[in-house]
Amino acid sequence: MKLKVPEHIRSIPLYVPGKPIEEVERERGIQDSIKLASNENPLGPSPKALDALQRTLASVHRYPDSAGYELIGKLAARHRLEPGQIVLGNGSDEIISMLARAFLQPGDEVIMPQPSFQMYEIETRAAAAVPVPVPLNHFRTDLAAMAERLTARTRVVFVNTPHNPTGSLVTRPELEAFMARLPEGVVLALDEAYIEFVRDPAGPDSLDYVRAGRPVVGLRTFSKAYGLAGLRIGYGIMPVDVAEVLSRVRPPFNVNLPAQAAAAAALDDAAFLNETLRVVHAGVDYLQRALADLGLVCQPTQSNFIMVRVPGEGRQFFASLLDRGVIVRPLASYGFADCIRVSVGRPEENQRFVEALRQVLAL
Ligand SMILES: *Cc1c(COP(=O)(O)O)cnc(C)c1O
């Protein structure tokens, strides 16, 4: 077909999602696979969220509350913010999209670590703006190098902490030194999709900066620790002026009714969150020991996934694990051709992953 597609759209790399279990089983003719590929909650959704979800089903002929009154109220109380400082998104992905649509013009620059979450580059390019990728330094976001790349055209900076896929943190002093160099009008987006899992007290929290009136947007999600990835709901916390700008580009009914209800209930389910953190932290500790015992090198992680260096090609290793019904993530598309990323599962899933590793290593 002869389509007139703008060059900046043609330049967008296709997003590579984790493989769904059904697809793997169909392709390989296998059953009982486990998916440790997308950093999802190994315990499933919170039971309270499921109850709330059930209760909304009879009302889905209604549009959702565009203002997200109940959920935003709960989030504001939880975080000690004004409701006007919170914007809901169809996943935190959508907050990234709103930032790009609201702040970027063709030719503007967006600084981001390389590699990092692919949505930063996709949304930057979709806005005809220019991604400025800055390589990691020893698997950590290099804020000093990123500061060197600030120009008069910089509009947005993305920092992801803990970083996906390495699991590394930036520290508060590093971030504050970077913020001191931010020119007026530049927005710093802090993607905190995994912040609930952090155990190291050196890590920053966007709330501190938002409360202090800094030009910071914290990106939070219900997809990981809260177990609601399939419902698509996340939010941004930010100064009121920034929220006001994002509201202009936010689709009015972007977050559906069941998602709003489930998220509000999940937020109140402290027992579920605590159990999730307990299982994930125990799983991280178990996997790190088991991987070391197998002679594999893995990155320290502050998240619910681990990046592991494997012998040979990561893609080949990934395929060998797939043959054994274990779905992980190859990291070649992130520039780590000899690595895979494994999400922490339930204890029996972690054991099955380790057993599959043992078999593949023995080949
Ligand atoms: C999973 C993830 C998100 C969350 O995306 P949602 O759209 O909220 O599901 C955001 N950033 C990073 C780095 C992630 O890994």
PDB file of N, CA and C in Angstrom, residues 117-193:
ATOM      1  N   PHE A 117      13.558   1.588  29.278  1.00  0.00           N
ATOM      2  CA  PHE A 117      12.203   1.224  28.877  1.00  0.00           C
ATOM      3  C   PHE A 117      11.911   1.823  27.495  1.00  0.00           C
ATOM      4  N   GLN A 118      11.464   0.967  26.589  1.00  0.00           N
ATOM      5  CA  GLN A 118      11.347   1.380  25.187  1.00  0.00           C
ATOM      6  C   GLN A 118      10.308   2.484  24.944  1.00  0.00           C
ATOM      7  N   MET A 119       9.340   2.612  25.852  1.00  0.00           N
ATOM      8  CA  MET A 119       8.278   3.605  25.618  1.00  0.00           C
ATOM      9  C   MET A 119       8.815   5.037  25.578  1.00  0.00           C
ATOM     10  N   TYR A 120       9.954   5.302  26.270  1.00  0.00           N
ATOM     11  CA  TYR A 120      10.481   6.679  26.246  1.00  0.00           C
ATOM     12  C   TYR A 120      10.852   7.068  24.816  1.00  0.00           C
ATOM     13  N   GLU A 121      11.562   6.151  24.138  1.00  0.00           N
ATOM     14  CA  GLU A 121      11.981   6.444  22.760  1.00  0.00           C
ATOM     15  C   GLU A 121      10.781   6.473  21.818  1.00  0.00           C
ATOM     16  N   ILE A 122       9.859   5.517  22.002  1.00  0.00           N
ATOM     17  CA  ILE A 122       8.704   5.441  21.098  1.00  0.00           C
ATOM     18  C   ILE A 122       7.887   6.738  21.168  1.00  0.00           C
ATOM     19  N   GLU A 123       7.586   7.205  22.366  1.00  0.00           N
ATOM     20  CA  GLU A 123       6.758   8.409  22.496  1.00  0.00           C
ATOM     21  C   GLU A 123       7.513   9.662  22.055  1.00  0.00           C
ATOM     22  N   THR A 124       8.816   9.677  22.284  1.00  0.00           N
ATOM     23  CA  THR A 124       9.623  10.816  21.842  1.00  0.00           C
ATOM     24  C   THR A 124       9.583  10.920  20.322  1.00  0.00           C
ATOM     25  N   ARG A 125       9.804   9.788  19.667  1.00  0.00           N
ATOM     26  CA  ARG A 125       9.790   9.792  18.201  1.00  0.00           C
ATOM     27  C   ARG A 125       8.405  10.087  17.655  1.00  0.00           C
ATOM     28  N   ALA A 126       7.366   9.570  18.324  1.00  0.00           N
ATOM     29  CA  ALA A 126       5.993   9.814  17.850  1.00  0.00           C
ATOM     30  C   ALA A 126       5.682  11.309  17.856  1.00  0.00           C
ATOM     31  N   ALA A 127       6.352  12.058  18.727  1.00  0.00           N
ATOM     32  CA  ALA A 127       6.146  13.506  18.796  1.00  0.00           C
ATOM     33  C   ALA A 127       7.123  14.262  17.875  1.00  0.00           C
ATOM     34  N   ALA A 128       7.829  13.528  17.021  1.00  0.00           N
ATOM     35  CA  ALA A 128       8.824  14.123  16.107  1.00  0.00           C
ATOM     36  C   ALA A 128       9.950  14.814  16.881  1.00  0.00           C
ATOM     37  N   ALA A 129      10.120  14.400  18.141  1.00  0.00           N
ATOM     38  CA  ALA A 129      11.225  14.933  18.936  1.00  0.00           C
ATOM     39  C   ALA A 129      12.409  13.971  18.820  1.00  0.00           C
ATOM     40  N   VAL A 130      13.527  14.360  19.438  1.00  0.00           N
ATOM     41  CA  VAL A 130      14.784  13.638  19.225  1.00  0.00           C
ATOM     42  C   VAL A 130      15.228  12.940  20.510  1.00  0.00           C
ATOM     43  N   PRO A 131      15.292  11.600  20.504  1.00  0.00           N
ATOM     44  CA  PRO A 131      15.802  10.908  21.690  1.00  0.00           C
ATOM     45  C   PRO A 131      17.313  11.125  21.811  1.00  0.00           C
ATOM     46  N   VAL A 132      17.767  11.412  23.027  1.00  0.00           N
ATOM     47  CA  VAL A 132      19.206  11.559  23.291  1.00  0.00           C
ATOM     48  C   VAL A 132      19.577  10.452  24.276  1.00  0.00           C
ATOM     49  N   PRO A 133      20.006   9.288  23.751  1.00  0.00           N
ATOM     50  CA  PRO A 133      20.312   8.155  24.629  1.00  0.00           C
ATOM     51  C   PRO A 133      21.694   8.296  25.257  1.00  0.00           C
ATOM     52  N   VAL A 134      21.779   8.037  26.546  1.00  0.00           N
ATOM     53  CA  VAL A 134      23.066   8.146  27.251  1.00  0.00           C
ATOM     54  C   VAL A 134      23.391   6.778  27.855  1.00  0.00           C
ATOM     55  N   PRO A 135      24.504   6.162  27.426  1.00  0.00           N
ATOM     56  CA  PRO A 135      24.834   4.796  27.874  1.00  0.00           C
ATOM     57  C   PRO A 135      24.939   4.688  29.396  1.00  0.00           C
ATOM     58  N   LEU A 136      24.587   3.520  29.899  1.00  0.00           N
ATOM     59  CA  LEU A 136      24.766   3.239  31.324  1.00  0.00           C
ATOM     60  C   LEU A 136      26.263   3.186  31.624  1.00  0.00           C
ATOM     61  N   ASN A 137      26.597   3.357  32.880  1.00  0.00           N
ATOM     62  CA  ASN A 137      27.979   3.221  33.329  1.00  0.00           C
ATOM     63  C   ASN A 137      28.000   2.079  34.347  1.00  0.00           C
ATOM     64  N   HIS A 138      28.659   0.983  34.008  1.00  0.00           N
ATOM     65  CA  HIS A 138      28.652  -0.192  34.890  1.00  0.00           C
ATOM     66  C   HIS A 138      27.233  -0.567  35.306  1.00  0.00           C
ATOM     67  N   PHE A 139      26.341  -0.630  34.334  1.00  0.00           N
ATOM     68  CA  PHE A 139      24.956  -1.059  34.530  1.00  0.00           C
ATOM     69  C   PHE A 139      24.135  -0.079  35.365  1.00  0.00           C
ATOM     70  N   ARG A 140      24.636   1.159  35.548  1.00  0.00           N
ATOM     71  CA  ARG A 140      23.870   2.147  36.303  1.00  0.00           C
ATOM     72  C   ARG A 140      23.619   3.380  35.441  1.00  0.00           C
ATOM     73  N   THR A 141      22.476   4.030  35.681  1.00  0.00           N
ATOM     74  CA  THR A 141      22.145   5.270  34.988  1.00  0.00           C
ATOM     75  C   THR A 141      23.237   6.302  35.273  1.00  0.00           C
ATOM     76  N   ASP A 142      23.773   6.902  34.204  1.00  0.00           N
ATOM     77  CA  ASP A 142      24.911   7.808  34.349  1.00  0.00           C
ATOM     78  C   ASP A 142      24.405   9.257  34.356  1.00  0.00           C
ATOM     79  N   LEU A 143      23.987   9.711  35.528  1.00  0.00           N
ATOM     80  CA  LEU A 143      23.366  11.038  35.607  1.00  0.00           C
ATOM     81  C   LEU A 143      24.356  12.152  35.286  1.00  0.00           C
ATOM     82  N   ALA A 144      25.639  11.945  35.622  1.00  0.00           N
ATOM     83  CA  ALA A 144      26.636  12.979  35.304  1.00  0.00           C
ATOM     84  C   ALA A 144      26.751  13.128  33.788  1.00  0.00           C
ATOM     85  N   ALA A 145      26.793  12.002  33.070  1.00  0.00           N
ATOM     86  CA  ALA A 145      26.868  12.062  31.606  1.00  0.00           C
ATOM     87  C   ALA A 145      25.570  12.629  31.030  1.00  0.00           C
ATOM     88  N   MET A 146      24.446  12.319  31.651  1.00  0.00           N
ATOM     89  CA  MET A 146      23.165  12.848  31.163  1.00  0.00           C
ATOM     90  C   MET A 146      23.131  14.365  31.320  1.00  0.00           C
ATOM     91  N   ALA A 147      23.676  14.858  32.428  1.00  0.00           N
ATOM     92  CA  ALA A 147      23.693  16.309  32.649  1.00  0.00           C
ATOM     93  C   ALA A 147      24.502  17.014  31.557  1.00  0.00           C
ATOM     94  N   GLU A 148      25.565  16.344  31.095  1.00  0.00           N
ATOM     95  CA  GLU A 148      26.394  16.931  30.030  1.00  0.00           C
ATOM     96  C   GLU A 148      25.617  17.087  28.723  1.00  0.00           C
ATOM     97  N   ARG A 149      24.542  16.325  28.577  1.00  0.00           N
ATOM     98  CA  ARG A 149      23.783  16.358  27.327  1.00  0.00           C
ATOM     99  C   ARG A 149      22.618  17.333  27.357  1.00  0.00           C
ATOM    100  N   LEU A 150      22.419  18.022  28.472  1.00  0.00           N
ATOM    101  CA  LEU A 150      21.343  19.031  28.548  1.00  0.00           C
ATOM    102  C   LEU A 150      21.663  20.179  27.600  1.00  0.00           C
ATOM    103  N   THR A 151      20.665  20.604  26.796  1.00  0.00           N
ATOM    104  CA  THR A 151      20.862  21.746  25.893  1.00  0.00           C
ATOM    105  C   THR A 151      19.630  22.647  25.988  1.00  0.00           C
ATOM    106  N   ALA A 152      19.652  23.720  25.213  1.00  0.00           N
ATOM    107  CA  ALA A 152      18.501  24.626  25.183  1.00  0.00           C
ATOM    108  C   ALA A 152      17.280  23.957  24.553  1.00  0.00           C
ATOM    109  N   ARG A 153      17.488  22.814  23.875  1.00  0.00           N
ATOM    110  CA  ARG A 153      16.357  22.115  23.249  1.00  0.00           C
ATOM    111  C   ARG A 153      15.806  21.008  24.135  1.00  0.00           C
ATOM    112  N   THR A 154      16.462  20.721  25.247  1.00  0.00           N
ATOM    113  CA  THR A 154      15.978  19.651  26.134  1.00  0.00           C
ATOM    114  C   THR A 154      14.644  20.057  26.752  1.00  0.00           C
ATOM    115  N   ARG A 155      13.670  19.171  26.677  1.00  0.00           N
ATOM    116  CA  ARG A 155      12.369  19.454  27.303  1.00  0.00           C
ATOM    117  C   ARG A 155      12.029  18.462  28.402  1.00  0.00           C
ATOM    118  N   VAL A 156      12.393  17.199  28.193  1.00  0.00           N
ATOM    119  CA  VAL A 156      12.049  16.145  29.156  1.00  0.00           C
ATOM    120  C   VAL A 156      13.277  15.255  29.355  1.00  0.00           C
ATOM    121  N   VAL A 157      13.438  14.760  30.592  1.00  0.00           N
ATOM    122  CA  VAL A 157      14.481  13.767  30.893  1.00  0.00           C
ATOM    123  C   VAL A 157      13.786  12.583  31.563  1.00  0.00           C
ATOM    124  N   PHE A 158      14.090  11.380  31.091  1.00  0.00           N
ATOM    125  CA  PHE A 158      13.563  10.183  31.742  1.00  0.00           C
ATOM    126  C   PHE A 158      14.654   9.497  32.557  1.00  0.00           C
ATOM    127  N   VAL A 159      14.322   9.203  33.813  1.00  0.00           N
ATOM    128  CA  VAL A 159      15.204   8.408  34.666  1.00  0.00           C
ATOM    129  C   VAL A 159      14.340   7.305  35.257  1.00  0.00           C
ATOM    130  N   ASN A 160      14.833   6.072  35.187  1.00  0.00           N
ATOM    131  CA  ASN A 160      14.065   4.925  35.646  1.00  0.00           C
ATOM    132  C   ASN A 160      14.818   4.310  36.825  1.00  0.00           C
ATOM    133  N   THR A 161      14.187   4.372  38.024  1.00  0.00           N
ATOM    134  CA  THR A 161      14.872   3.860  39.207  1.00  0.00           C
ATOM    135  C   THR A 161      13.875   3.154  40.126  1.00  0.00           C
ATOM    136  N   PRO A 162      14.033   1.846  40.424  1.00  0.00           N
ATOM    137  CA  PRO A 162      15.055   0.948  39.903  1.00  0.00           C
ATOM    138  C   PRO A 162      14.951   0.805  38.378  1.00  0.00           C
ATOM    139  N   HIS A 163      16.125   0.618  37.773  1.00  0.00           N
ATOM    140  CA  HIS A 163      16.224   0.577  36.320  1.00  0.00           C
ATOM    141  C   HIS A 163      15.852  -0.808  35.778  1.00  0.00           C
ATOM    142  N   ASN A 164      15.065  -0.793  34.714  1.00  0.00           N
ATOM    143  CA  ASN A 164      14.714  -2.011  34.004  1.00  0.00           C
ATOM    144  C   ASN A 164      15.540  -2.034  32.711  1.00  0.00           C
ATOM    145  N   PRO A 165      16.352  -3.033  32.432  1.00  0.00           N
ATOM    146  CA  PRO A 165      16.390  -4.367  33.029  1.00  0.00           C
ATOM    147  C   PRO A 165      17.518  -4.628  34.030  1.00  0.00           C
ATOM    148  N   THR A 166      18.303  -3.634  34.436  1.00  0.00           N
ATOM    149  CA  THR A 166      19.470  -3.972  35.269  1.00  0.00           C
ATOM    150  C   THR A 166      19.127  -4.136  36.752  1.00  0.00           C
ATOM    151  N   GLY A 167      18.049  -3.481  37.208  1.00  0.00           N
ATOM    152  CA  GLY A 167      17.683  -3.540  38.625  1.00  0.00           C
ATOM    153  C   GLY A 167      18.429  -2.541  39.488  1.00  0.00           C
ATOM    154  N   SER A 168      19.244  -1.667  38.873  1.00  0.00           N
ATOM    155  CA  SER A 168      20.052  -0.722  39.667  1.00  0.00           C
ATOM    156  C   SER A 168      19.269   0.543  40.032  1.00  0.00           C
ATOM    157  N   LEU A 169      19.742   1.191  41.104  1.00  0.00           N
ATOM    158  CA  LEU A 169      19.130   2.438  41.580  1.00  0.00           C
ATOM    159  C   LEU A 169      20.007   3.629  41.216  1.00  0.00           C
ATOM    160  N   VAL A 170      19.410   4.825  41.121  1.00  0.00           N
ATOM    161  CA  VAL A 170      20.222   6.030  41.270  1.00  0.00           C
ATOM    162  C   VAL A 170      20.106   6.430  42.743  1.00  0.00           C
ATOM    163  N   THR A 171      21.106   7.146  43.263  1.00  0.00           N
ATOM    164  CA  THR A 171      21.035   7.552  44.663  1.00  0.00           C
ATOM    165  C   THR A 171      20.468   8.971  44.751  1.00  0.00           C
ATOM    166  N   ARG A 172      20.028   9.335  45.946  1.00  0.00           N
ATOM    167  CA  ARG A 172      19.491  10.688  46.140  1.00  0.00           C
ATOM    168  C   ARG A 172      20.524  11.766  45.814  1.00  0.00           C
ATOM    169  N   PRO A 173      21.768  11.658  46.316  1.00  0.00           N
ATOM    170  CA  PRO A 173      22.744  12.707  45.973  1.00  0.00           C
ATOM    171  C   PRO A 173      22.993  12.820  44.467  1.00  0.00           C
ATOM    172  N   GLU A 174      23.055  11.692  43.776  1.00  0.00           N
ATOM    173  CA  GLU A 174      23.254  11.734  42.317  1.00  0.00           C
ATOM    174  C   GLU A 174      22.104  12.475  41.646  1.00  0.00           C
ATOM    175  N   LEU A 175      20.903  12.147  42.081  1.00  0.00           N
ATOM    176  CA  LEU A 175      19.734  12.754  41.444  1.00  0.00           C
ATOM    177  C   LEU A 175      19.652  14.239  41.761  1.00  0.00           C
ATOM    178  N   GLU A 176      19.972  14.598  43.008  1.00  0.00           N
ATOM    179  CA  GLU A 176      19.877  16.006  43.401  1.00  0.00           C
ATOM    180  C   GLU A 176      20.939  16.845  42.687  1.00  0.00           C
ATOM    181  N   ALA A 177      22.135  16.268  42.495  1.00  0.00           N
ATOM    182  CA  ALA A 177      23.174  16.986  41.738  1.00  0.00           C
ATOM    183  C   ALA A 177      22.696  17.207  40.302  1.00  0.00           C
ATOM    184  N   PHE A 178      22.032  16.202  39.745  1.00  0.00           N
ATOM    185  CA  PHE A 178      21.509  16.335  38.384  1.00  0.00           C
ATOM    186  C   PHE A 178      20.428  17.417  38.332  1.00  0.00           C
ATOM    187  N   MET A 179      19.508  17.383  39.314  1.00  0.00           N
ATOM    188  CA  MET A 179      18.405  18.347  39.323  1.00  0.00           C
ATOM    189  C   MET A 179      18.920  19.781  39.430  1.00  0.00           C
ATOM    190  N   ALA A 180      20.027  19.957  40.142  1.00  0.00           N
ATOM    191  CA  ALA A 180      20.593  21.299  40.297  1.00  0.00           C
ATOM    192  C   ALA A 180      21.048  21.855  38.948  1.00  0.00           C
ATOM    193  N   ARG A 181      21.291  20.969  37.995  1.00  0.00           N
ATOM    194  CA  ARG A 181      21.765  21.425  36.677  1.00  0.00           C
ATOM    195  C   ARG A 181      20.645  21.517  35.639  1.00  0.00           C
ATOM    196  N   LEU A 182      19.420  21.154  36.025  1.00  0.00           N
ATOM    197  CA  LEU A 182      18.302  21.188  35.069  1.00  0.00           C
ATOM    198  C   LEU A 182      17.939  22.620  34.726  1.00  0.00           C
ATOM    199  N   PRO A 183      17.923  22.968  33.439  1.00  0.00           N
ATOM    200  CA  PRO A 183      17.490  24.307  33.076  1.00  0.00           C
ATOM    201  C   PRO A 183      16.002  24.509  33.407  1.00  0.00           C
ATOM    202  N   GLU A 184      15.630  25.735  33.621  1.00  0.00           N
ATOM    203  CA  GLU A 184      14.232  26.096  33.891  1.00  0.00           C
ATOM    204  C   GLU A 184      13.328  25.530  32.785  1.00  0.00           C
ATOM    205  N   GLY A 185      12.203  24.935  33.204  1.00  0.00           N
ATOM    206  CA  GLY A 185      11.232  24.481  32.206  1.00  0.00           C
ATOM    207  C   GLY A 185      11.413  23.041  31.759  1.00  0.00           C
ATOM    208  N   VAL A 186      12.511  22.409  32.138  1.00  0.00           N
ATOM    209  CA  VAL A 186      12.715  21.000  31.766  1.00  0.00           C
ATOM    210  C   VAL A 186      12.025  20.110  32.802  1.00  0.00           C
ATOM    211  N   VAL A 187      11.287  19.115  32.320  1.00  0.00           N
ATOM    212  CA  VAL A 187      10.578  18.206  33.219  1.00  0.00           C
ATOM    213  C   VAL A 187      11.397  16.932  33.415  1.00  0.00           C
ATOM    214  N   LEU A 188      11.573  16.542  34.674  1.00  0.00           N
ATOM    215  CA  LEU A 188      12.273  15.294  34.997  1.00  0.00           C
ATOM    216  C   LEU A 188      11.235  14.227  35.325  1.00  0.00           C
ATOM    217  N   ALA A 189      11.120  13.216  34.459  1.00  0.00           N
ATOM    218  CA  ALA A 189      10.182  12.116  34.704  1.00  0.00           C
ATOM    219  C   ALA A 189      10.940  10.984  35.391  1.00  0.00           C
ATOM    220  N   LEU A 190      10.522  10.665  36.604  1.00  0.00           N
ATOM    221  CA  LEU A 190      11.155   9.585  37.384  1.00  0.00           C
ATOM    222  C   LEU A 190      10.243   8.363  37.325  1.00  0.00           C
ATOM    223  N   ASP A 191      10.635   7.383  36.534  1.00  0.00           N
ATOM    224  CA  ASP A 191       9.806   6.187  36.369  1.00  0.00           C
ATOM    225  C   ASP A 191      10.074   5.238  37.535  1.00  0.00           C
ATOM    226  N   GLU A 192       9.089   5.130  38.418  1.00  0.00           N
ATOM    227  CA  GLU A 192       9.233   4.342  39.652  1.00  0.00           C
ATOM    228  C   GLU A 192       8.327   3.111  39.639  1.00  0.00           C
ATOM    229  N   ALA A 193       8.259   2.455  38.470  1.00  0.00           N
ATOM    230  CA  ALA A 193       7.358   1.305  38.320  1.00  0.00           C
ATOM    231  C   ALA A 193       7.625   0.213  39.361  1.00  0.00           C
TER     232      ALA A 193
END
